[in-house]
Coordinates of C-alpha atoms and ligand atoms in Angstrom, one line a residue:
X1 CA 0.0 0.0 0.0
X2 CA 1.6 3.7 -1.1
X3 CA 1.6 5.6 2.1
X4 CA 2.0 9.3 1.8
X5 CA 4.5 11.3 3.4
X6 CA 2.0 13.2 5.6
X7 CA 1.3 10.1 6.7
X8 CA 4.1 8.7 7.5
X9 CA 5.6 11.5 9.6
X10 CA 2.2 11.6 11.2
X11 CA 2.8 8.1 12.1
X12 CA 6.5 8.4 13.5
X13 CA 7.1 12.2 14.8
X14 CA 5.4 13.2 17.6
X15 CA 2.8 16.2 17.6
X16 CA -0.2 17.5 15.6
X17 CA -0.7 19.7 12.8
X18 CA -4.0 21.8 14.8
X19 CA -6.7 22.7 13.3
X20 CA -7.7 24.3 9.7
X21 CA -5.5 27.3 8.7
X22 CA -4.2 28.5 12.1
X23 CA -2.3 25.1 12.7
X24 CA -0.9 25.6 16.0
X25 CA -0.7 28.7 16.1
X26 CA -3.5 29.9 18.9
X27 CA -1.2 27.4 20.8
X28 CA 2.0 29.7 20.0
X29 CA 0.4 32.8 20.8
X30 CA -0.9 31.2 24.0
X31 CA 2.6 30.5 25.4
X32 CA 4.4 33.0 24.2
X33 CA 2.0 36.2 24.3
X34 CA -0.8 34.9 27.1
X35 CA 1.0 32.7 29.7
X36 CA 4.8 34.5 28.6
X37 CA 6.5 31.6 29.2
X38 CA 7.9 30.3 26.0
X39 CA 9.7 27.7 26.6
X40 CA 6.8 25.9 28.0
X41 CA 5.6 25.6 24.3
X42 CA 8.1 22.4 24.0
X43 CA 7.6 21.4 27.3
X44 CA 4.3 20.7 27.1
X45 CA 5.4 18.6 23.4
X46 CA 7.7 16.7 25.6
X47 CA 5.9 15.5 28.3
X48 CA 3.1 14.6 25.6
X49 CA 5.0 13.0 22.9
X50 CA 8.0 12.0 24.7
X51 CA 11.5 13.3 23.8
X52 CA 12.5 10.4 20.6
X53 CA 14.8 12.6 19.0
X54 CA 13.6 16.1 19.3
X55 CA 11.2 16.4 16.3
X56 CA 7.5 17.6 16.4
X57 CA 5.8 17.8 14.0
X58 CA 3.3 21.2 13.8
X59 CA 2.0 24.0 11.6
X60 CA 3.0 27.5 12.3
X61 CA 3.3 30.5 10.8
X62 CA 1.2 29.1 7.6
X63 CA 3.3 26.4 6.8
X64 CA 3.2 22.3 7.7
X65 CA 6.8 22.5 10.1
X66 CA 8.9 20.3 12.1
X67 CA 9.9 21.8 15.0
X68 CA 13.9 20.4 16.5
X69 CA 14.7 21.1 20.2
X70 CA 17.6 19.0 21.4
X71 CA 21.5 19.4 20.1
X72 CA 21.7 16.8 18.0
X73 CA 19.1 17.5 15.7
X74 CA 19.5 21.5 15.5
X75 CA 22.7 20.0 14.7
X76 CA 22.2 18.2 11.8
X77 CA 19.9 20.6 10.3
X78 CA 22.5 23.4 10.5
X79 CA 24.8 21.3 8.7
X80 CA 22.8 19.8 6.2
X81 CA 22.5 23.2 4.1
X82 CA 21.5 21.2 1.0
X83 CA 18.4 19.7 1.8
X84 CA 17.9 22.7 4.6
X85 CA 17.9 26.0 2.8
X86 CA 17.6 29.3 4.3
X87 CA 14.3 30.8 2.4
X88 CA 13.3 34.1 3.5
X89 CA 9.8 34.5 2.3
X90 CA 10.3 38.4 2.1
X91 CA 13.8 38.3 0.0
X92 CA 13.2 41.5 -1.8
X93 CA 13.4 42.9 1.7
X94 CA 16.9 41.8 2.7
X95 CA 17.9 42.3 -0.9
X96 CA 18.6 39.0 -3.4
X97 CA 22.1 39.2 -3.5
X98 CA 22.9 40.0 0.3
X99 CA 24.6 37.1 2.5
X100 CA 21.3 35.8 3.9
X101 CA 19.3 35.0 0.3
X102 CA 21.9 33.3 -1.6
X103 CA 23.2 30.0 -1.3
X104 CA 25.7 27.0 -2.0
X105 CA 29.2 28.3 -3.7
X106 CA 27.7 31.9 -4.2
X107 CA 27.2 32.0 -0.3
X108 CA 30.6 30.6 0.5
X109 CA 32.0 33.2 -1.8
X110 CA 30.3 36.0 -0.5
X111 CA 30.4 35.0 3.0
X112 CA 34.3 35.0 2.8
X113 CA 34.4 39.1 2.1
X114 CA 31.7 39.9 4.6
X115 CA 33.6 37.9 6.9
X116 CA 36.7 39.8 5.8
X117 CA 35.6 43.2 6.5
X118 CA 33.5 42.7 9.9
X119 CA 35.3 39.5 11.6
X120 CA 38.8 39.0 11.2
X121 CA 41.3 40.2 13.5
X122 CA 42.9 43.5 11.7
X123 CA 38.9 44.5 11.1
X124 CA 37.9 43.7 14.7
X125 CA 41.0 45.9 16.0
X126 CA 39.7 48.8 13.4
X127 CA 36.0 48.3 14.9
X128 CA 36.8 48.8 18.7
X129 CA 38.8 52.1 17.6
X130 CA 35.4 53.6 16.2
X131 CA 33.0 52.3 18.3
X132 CA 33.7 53.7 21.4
X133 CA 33.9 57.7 21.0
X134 CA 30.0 56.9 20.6
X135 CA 29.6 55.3 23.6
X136 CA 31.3 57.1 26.0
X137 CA 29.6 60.2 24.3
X138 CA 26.3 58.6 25.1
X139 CA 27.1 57.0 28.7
X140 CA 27.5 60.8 29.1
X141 CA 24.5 61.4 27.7
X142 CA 22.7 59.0 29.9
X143 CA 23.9 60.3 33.0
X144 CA 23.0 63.9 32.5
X145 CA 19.4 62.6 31.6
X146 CA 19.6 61.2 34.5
X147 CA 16.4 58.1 33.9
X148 CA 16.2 56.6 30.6
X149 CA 15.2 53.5 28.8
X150 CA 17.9 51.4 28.1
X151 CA 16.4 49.5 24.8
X152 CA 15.6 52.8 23.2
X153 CA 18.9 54.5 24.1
X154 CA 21.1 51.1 23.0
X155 CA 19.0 51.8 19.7
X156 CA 20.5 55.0 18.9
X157 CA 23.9 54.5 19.7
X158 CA 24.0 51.4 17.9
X159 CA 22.7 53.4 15.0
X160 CA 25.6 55.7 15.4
X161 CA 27.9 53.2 15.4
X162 CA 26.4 51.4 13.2
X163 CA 26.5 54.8 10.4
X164 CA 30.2 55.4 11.4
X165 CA 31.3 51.5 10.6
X166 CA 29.7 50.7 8.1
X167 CA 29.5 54.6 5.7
X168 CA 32.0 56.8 8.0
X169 CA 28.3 58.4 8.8
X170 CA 28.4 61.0 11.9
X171 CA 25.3 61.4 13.7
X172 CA 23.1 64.1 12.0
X173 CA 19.8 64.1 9.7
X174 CA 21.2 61.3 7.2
X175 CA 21.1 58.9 10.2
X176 CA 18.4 59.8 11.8
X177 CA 16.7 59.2 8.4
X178 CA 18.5 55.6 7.8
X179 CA 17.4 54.9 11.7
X180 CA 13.5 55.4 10.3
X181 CA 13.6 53.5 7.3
X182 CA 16.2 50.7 9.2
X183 CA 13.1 50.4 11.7
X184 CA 10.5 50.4 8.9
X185 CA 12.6 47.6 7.4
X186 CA 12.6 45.1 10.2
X187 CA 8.5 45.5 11.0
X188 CA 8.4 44.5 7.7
X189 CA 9.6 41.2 8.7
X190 CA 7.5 40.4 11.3
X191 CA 5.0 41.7 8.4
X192 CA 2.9 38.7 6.1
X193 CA 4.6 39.6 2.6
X194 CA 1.5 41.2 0.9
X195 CA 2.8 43.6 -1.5
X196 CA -0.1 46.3 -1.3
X197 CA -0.2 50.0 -0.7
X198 CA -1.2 50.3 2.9
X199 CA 0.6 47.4 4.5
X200 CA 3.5 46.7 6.7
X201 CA 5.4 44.7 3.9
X202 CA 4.7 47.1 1.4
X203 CA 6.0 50.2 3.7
X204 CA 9.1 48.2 4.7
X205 CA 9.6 47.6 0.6
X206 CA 9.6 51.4 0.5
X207 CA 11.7 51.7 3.1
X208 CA 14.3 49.9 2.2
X209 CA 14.2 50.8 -1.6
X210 CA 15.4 54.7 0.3
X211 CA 18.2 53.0 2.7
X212 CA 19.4 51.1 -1.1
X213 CA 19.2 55.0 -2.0
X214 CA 21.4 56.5 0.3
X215 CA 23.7 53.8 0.4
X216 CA 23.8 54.2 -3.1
X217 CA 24.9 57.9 -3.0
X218 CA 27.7 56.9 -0.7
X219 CA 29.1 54.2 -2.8
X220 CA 29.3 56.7 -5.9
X221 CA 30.9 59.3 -3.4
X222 CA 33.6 56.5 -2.6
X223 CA 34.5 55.9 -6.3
X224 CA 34.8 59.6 -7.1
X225 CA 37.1 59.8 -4.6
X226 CA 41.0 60.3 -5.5
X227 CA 42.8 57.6 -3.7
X228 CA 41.4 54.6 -2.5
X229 CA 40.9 54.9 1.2
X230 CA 40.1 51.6 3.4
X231 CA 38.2 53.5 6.3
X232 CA 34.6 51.8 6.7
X233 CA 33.4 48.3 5.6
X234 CA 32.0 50.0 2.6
X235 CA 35.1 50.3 1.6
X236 CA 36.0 47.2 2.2
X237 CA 33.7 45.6 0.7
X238 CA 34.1 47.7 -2.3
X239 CA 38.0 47.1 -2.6
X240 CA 38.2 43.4 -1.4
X241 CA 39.0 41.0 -4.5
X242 CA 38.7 37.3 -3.8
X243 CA 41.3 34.6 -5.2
X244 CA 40.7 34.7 -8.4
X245 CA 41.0 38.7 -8.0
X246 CA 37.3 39.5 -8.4
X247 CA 35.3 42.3 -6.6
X248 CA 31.6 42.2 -5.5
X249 CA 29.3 44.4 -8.2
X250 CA 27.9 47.5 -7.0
X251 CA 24.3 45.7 -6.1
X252 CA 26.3 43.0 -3.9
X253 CA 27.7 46.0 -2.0
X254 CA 24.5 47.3 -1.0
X255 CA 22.9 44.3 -0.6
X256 CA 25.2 43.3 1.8
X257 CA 25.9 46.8 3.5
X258 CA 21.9 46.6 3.9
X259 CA 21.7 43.5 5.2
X260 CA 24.3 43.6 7.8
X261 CA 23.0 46.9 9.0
X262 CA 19.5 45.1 9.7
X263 CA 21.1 41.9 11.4
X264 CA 23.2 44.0 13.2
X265 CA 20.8 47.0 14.6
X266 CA 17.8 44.9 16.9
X267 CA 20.5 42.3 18.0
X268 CA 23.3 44.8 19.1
X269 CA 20.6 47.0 21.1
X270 CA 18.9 44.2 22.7
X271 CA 22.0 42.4 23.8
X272 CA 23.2 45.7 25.3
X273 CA 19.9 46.0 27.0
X274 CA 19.4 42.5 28.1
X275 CA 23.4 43.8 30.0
X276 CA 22.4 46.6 31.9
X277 CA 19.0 44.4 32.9
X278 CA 21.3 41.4 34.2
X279 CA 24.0 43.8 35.7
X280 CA 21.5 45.6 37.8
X281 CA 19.3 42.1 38.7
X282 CA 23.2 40.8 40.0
X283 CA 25.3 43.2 41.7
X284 CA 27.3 40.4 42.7
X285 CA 28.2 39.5 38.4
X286 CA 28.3 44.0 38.1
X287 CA 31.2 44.2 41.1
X288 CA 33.6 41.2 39.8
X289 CA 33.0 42.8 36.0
X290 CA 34.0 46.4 37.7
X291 CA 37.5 45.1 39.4
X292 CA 38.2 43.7 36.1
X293 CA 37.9 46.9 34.2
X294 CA 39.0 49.3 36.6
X295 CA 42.4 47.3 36.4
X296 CA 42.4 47.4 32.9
X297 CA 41.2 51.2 33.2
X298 CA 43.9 52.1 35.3
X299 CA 46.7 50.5 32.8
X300 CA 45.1 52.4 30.2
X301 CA 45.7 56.4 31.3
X302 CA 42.4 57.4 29.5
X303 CA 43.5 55.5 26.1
X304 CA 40.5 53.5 24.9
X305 CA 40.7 49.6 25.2
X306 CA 41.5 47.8 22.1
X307 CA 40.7 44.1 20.8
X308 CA 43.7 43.1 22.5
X309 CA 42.9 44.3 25.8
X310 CA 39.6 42.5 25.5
X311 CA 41.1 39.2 24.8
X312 CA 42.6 39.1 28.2
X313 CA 39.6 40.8 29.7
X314 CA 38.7 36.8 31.3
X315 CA 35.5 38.0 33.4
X316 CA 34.2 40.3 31.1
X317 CA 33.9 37.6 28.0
X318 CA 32.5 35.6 30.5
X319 CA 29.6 38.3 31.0
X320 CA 29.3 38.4 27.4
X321 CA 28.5 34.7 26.4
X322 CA 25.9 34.6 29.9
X323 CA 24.3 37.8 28.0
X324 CA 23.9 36.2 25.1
X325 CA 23.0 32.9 26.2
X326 CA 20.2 34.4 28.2
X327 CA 18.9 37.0 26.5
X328 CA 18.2 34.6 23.7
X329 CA 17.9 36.9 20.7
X330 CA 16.6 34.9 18.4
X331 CA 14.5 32.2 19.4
X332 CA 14.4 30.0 16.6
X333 CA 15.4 30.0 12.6
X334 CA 13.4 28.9 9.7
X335 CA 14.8 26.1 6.9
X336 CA 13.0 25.0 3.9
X337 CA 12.7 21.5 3.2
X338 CA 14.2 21.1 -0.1
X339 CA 14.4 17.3 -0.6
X340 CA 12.8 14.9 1.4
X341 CA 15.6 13.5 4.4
X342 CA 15.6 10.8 7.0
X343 CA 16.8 11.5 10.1
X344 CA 17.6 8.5 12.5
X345 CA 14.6 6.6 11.1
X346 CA 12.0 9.9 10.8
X347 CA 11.3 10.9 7.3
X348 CA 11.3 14.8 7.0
X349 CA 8.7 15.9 4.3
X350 CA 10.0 17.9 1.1
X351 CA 8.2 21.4 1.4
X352 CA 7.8 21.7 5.0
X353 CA 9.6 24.2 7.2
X354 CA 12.1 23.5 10.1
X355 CA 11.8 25.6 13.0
X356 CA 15.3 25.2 14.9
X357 CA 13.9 26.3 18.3
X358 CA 17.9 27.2 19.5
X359 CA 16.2 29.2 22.3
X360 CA 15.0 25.9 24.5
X361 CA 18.3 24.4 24.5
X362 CA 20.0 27.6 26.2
X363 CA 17.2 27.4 28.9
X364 CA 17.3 23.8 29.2
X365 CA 18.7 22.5 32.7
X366 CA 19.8 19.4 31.1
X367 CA 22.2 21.6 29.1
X368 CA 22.8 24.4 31.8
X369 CA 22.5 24.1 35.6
X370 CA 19.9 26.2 37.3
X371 CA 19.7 27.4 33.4
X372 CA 17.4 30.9 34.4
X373 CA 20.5 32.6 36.4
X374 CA 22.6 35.0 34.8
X375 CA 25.7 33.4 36.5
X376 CA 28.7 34.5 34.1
X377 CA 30.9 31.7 36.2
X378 CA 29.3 28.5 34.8
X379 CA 31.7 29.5 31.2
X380 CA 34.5 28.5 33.6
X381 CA 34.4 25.4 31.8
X382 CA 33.1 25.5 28.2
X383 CA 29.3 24.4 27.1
X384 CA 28.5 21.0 27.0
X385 CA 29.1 19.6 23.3
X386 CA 26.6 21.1 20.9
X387 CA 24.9 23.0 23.3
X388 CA 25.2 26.4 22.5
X389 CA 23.5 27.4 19.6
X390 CA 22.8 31.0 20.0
X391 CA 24.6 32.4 16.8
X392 CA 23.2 29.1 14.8
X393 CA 25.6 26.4 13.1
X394 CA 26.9 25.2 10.2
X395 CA 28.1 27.0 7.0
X396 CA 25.0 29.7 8.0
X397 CA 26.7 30.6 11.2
X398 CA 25.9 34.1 12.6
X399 CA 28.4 36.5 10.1
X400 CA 28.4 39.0 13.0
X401 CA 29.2 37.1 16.1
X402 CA 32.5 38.3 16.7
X403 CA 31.0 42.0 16.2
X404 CA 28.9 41.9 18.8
X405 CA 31.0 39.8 21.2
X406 CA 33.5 42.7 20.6
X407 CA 30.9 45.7 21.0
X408 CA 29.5 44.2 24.2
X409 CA 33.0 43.6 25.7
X410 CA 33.6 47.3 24.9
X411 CA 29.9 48.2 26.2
X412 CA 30.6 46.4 29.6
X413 CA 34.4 48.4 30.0
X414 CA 32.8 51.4 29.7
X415 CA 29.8 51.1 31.8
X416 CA 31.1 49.3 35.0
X417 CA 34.1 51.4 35.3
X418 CA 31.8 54.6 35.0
X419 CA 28.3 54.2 36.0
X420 CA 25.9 52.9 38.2
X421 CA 22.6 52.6 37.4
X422 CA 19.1 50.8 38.8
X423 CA 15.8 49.6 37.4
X424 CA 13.0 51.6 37.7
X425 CA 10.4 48.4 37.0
X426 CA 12.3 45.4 38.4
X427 CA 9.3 42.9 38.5
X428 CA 8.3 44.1 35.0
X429 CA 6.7 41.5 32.9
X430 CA 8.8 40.1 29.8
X431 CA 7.8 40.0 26.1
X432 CA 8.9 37.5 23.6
X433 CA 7.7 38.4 20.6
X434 CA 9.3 39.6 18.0
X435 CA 12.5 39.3 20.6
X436 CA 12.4 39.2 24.1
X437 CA 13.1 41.9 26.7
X438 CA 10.8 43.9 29.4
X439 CA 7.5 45.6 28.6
X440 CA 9.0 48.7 29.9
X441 CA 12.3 48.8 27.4
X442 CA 14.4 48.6 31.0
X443 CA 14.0 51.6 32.6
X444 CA 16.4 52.9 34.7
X445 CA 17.9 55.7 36.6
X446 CA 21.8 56.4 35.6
X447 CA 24.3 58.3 37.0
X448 CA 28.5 58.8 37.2
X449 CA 29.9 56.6 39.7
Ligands
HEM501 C1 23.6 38.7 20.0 C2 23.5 39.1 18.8 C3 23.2 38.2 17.6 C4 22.6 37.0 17.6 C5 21.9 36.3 18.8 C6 22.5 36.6 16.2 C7 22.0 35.4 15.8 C8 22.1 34.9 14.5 C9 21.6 33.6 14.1 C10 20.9 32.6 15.1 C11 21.9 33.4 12.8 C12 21.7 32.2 12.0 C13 20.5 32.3 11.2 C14 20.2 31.1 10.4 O1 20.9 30.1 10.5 O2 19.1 31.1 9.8 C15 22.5 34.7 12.4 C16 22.9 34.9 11.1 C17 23.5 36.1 10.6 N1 23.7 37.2 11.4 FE1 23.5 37.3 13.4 N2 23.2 37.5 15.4 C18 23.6 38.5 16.2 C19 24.3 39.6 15.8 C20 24.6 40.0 14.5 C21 25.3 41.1 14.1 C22 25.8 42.2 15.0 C23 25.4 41.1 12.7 C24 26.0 42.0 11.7 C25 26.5 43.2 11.9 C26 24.8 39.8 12.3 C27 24.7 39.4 11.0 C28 24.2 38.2 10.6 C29 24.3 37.7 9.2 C30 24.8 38.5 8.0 C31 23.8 36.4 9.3 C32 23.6 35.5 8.1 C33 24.8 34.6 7.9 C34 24.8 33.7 6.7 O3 23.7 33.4 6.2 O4 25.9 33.3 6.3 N3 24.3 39.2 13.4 N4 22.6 35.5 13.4

């Protein structure tokens, strides 16, 4: 008898499709938006369906899905990049030829000059130079305002720094401008990808057709000029020639510069949030992170640290990775089935989506101890194999990793050796979607030290 492959996953991975059209998705919304606590969403699969090898099957976000939750799994799906694509339904917004749409060779080749300009070590030293006169200028800021929120003030210094990186940008009109449309870009995301005048997607399409504008303008401004000058990763991107001595075309520039400005903007301002939240929940973690720096401030006679420096900073990187792991950014990614694949016995359908939930494994006490406590000590020893995910896996591995590591590090010098600061709403209640972090964007009183 022909068995069809509905039926046959129905048969052997745990969990149900819901009903008509909405799938699961009530279900979702229920944990996530209602109960706001997320992780209970897999919980509940477990203790229902067993654990088997981490697969439930489901339908979310309009699409028959297969949702993996343990290591392994999110393992194997990472790596398997030919029958797991990365599909963004929306690719006109991130732009066809940026780092995120394209795939196989083309993705290895352009994924080595993005790489290039934002990761290696020569680009991360140039980084830390330019990022800070920004924020000490707005740590200054802070404290003469005296209460702020600390989401919606990491938002505009990352837009500075973002502007200065990536287009030598200072702040002014331009950026405020590219902060609007950079904003009206990413709701369109969260946006159903109807093209018509009126909706989210179609406003974030305008939107970003004016940041491909202005970044435009500055790319014709960097060939006219004289010499070529190596000072943002515009630049670099422009001037970078690969083996065979090729450079990106003008659209793969700006693709990319557009792209990496998106990824970067939310997930740098939320991880420097989700910091000052943890620092001020454990003044125990904010002390030890303040005799680090002051040591290093000390050595440093008002110079500003560099990539070095932060390499030995041992406490602070610590306090980085327990920010990250915590704050868990991005809950899950989205594959496309390509070709139908078995994994340990299960058959995964062609055309259905993966959800890689990363988020449950980081808050999963059979991967971390007491997994809910910002406790920067437990990376005394590393992660148990395979189970830390936060930045992805495989060939599709977050491009900006090192960025943020490196902005945070620089973040936490700053702020420990110079501030104090407390919440205003500690018992706040928590969001989740789009990202998490506090209904109240962490609002605090700041002052000098
Ligand atoms: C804590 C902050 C961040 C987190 C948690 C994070 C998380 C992730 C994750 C999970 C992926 C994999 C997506 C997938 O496999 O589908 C990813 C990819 C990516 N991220 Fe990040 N990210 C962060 C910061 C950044 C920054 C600062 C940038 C750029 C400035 C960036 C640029 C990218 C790019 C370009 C990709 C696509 C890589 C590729 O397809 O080859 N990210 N990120």
């Amino acid at each position: 008898m022909e068995i069809s492959l509905g039926v046959w996953v129905a048969l052997v991975v745990g969990g149900h499709l819901g009903c008509p059209f909405l799938g699961e998705m009530l279900t979702f919304l229920w944990y996530f938006k209602i109960l706001r606590r997320p992780d209970e969403f897999i919980n509940a699969k477990r203790a229902k369906y067993g654990d088997g090898v981490g697969m439930y099957r489901t339908h979310l976000f309009g699409t028959p899905s297969i949702i993996t939750c343990l290591p392994a799994v999110n393992k194997f799906i990472f790596q398997s990049e030919e029958a797991f694509s990365l599909n963004w339904p929306n690719v006109d917004l991130v732009g066809s030829s940026s780092l995120v749409a394209v795939q196989g060779s083309s993705h290895a080749r352009l994924r080595s000059y993005v790489i290039n300009v934002i990761s290696k070590p020569n680009a991360l030293r140039r980084i830390a130079g330019l990022v800070q006169p920004r924020m000490v200028a707005a740590f200054e800021s802070w404290a003469l305002k005296g209460r702020i929120k600390a989401y919606d003030e990491s938002k505009k210094v990352t837009v500075e720094n973002i502007g200065k990186l990536f287009v030598s940008l200072e702040p002014g009109p331009l950026l405020d401008t590219i902060d609007k449309f950079i904003e009206g870009v990413v709701k369109g995301f969260r946006a159903h990808p109807f093209n018509v005048p009126g909706s989210a997607y179609h406003s974030a399409l305008q939107c970003r057709r004016q940041l491909e504008a202005i970044f435009r303008v500055e790319l014709e401004k960097k060939r006219n000029r004289k010499e070529a000058v190596k000072t943002d990763l515009m630049d670099g991107l422009m001037q970078i020639k690969d083996d065979e001595g090729d450079k990106l075309s003008d659209k793969e520039v700006i693709d990319n510069i557009v792209s990496l400005v998106i990824g970067g903007y939310t997930s740098t301002a939320l991880s420097t949030m989700w910091a000052i939240y943890y620092l001020a929940k454990y003044p125990n973690v904010l002390q030890k992170l303040r005799e680090e720096n002051m040591i290093i401030s000390q050595n440093k006679n008002g110079d500003f640290i560099t990539s070095d420096d932060i390499s030995k900073m041992k406490y602070t990187n610590k306090v980085v990775e327990e920010t990250i792991r915590l704050a868990n950014i991005a809950a899950f990614v989205f594959r496309s089935v390509t070709k139908e694949v078995e994994y340990k016995g299960y058959i995964i359908p062609k055309n259905w989506t993966i959800l890689v939930w990363i988020r449950y494994i980081h808050t999963n006490s059979e991967n971390f101890d007491d997994p809910m406590c910002f406790n920067p000590d437990r990376w005394n020893n590393p992660a148990k194999p395979g189970t830390y995910q936060v930045f992805g896996g495989g060939p599709r591995i977050c491009a900006g990793n090192m960025l943020v590591r490196l902005q945070l590090a620089i973040f936490l010098h700053h702020l420990s050796v110079g501030y104090k600061w407390k919440l205003l709403n500690p018992d706040a209640d928590m969001m989740y979607l789009p990202h998490p972090r506090p209904v109240d964007n962490v609002e605090i009183t700041f002052s000098k030290i």
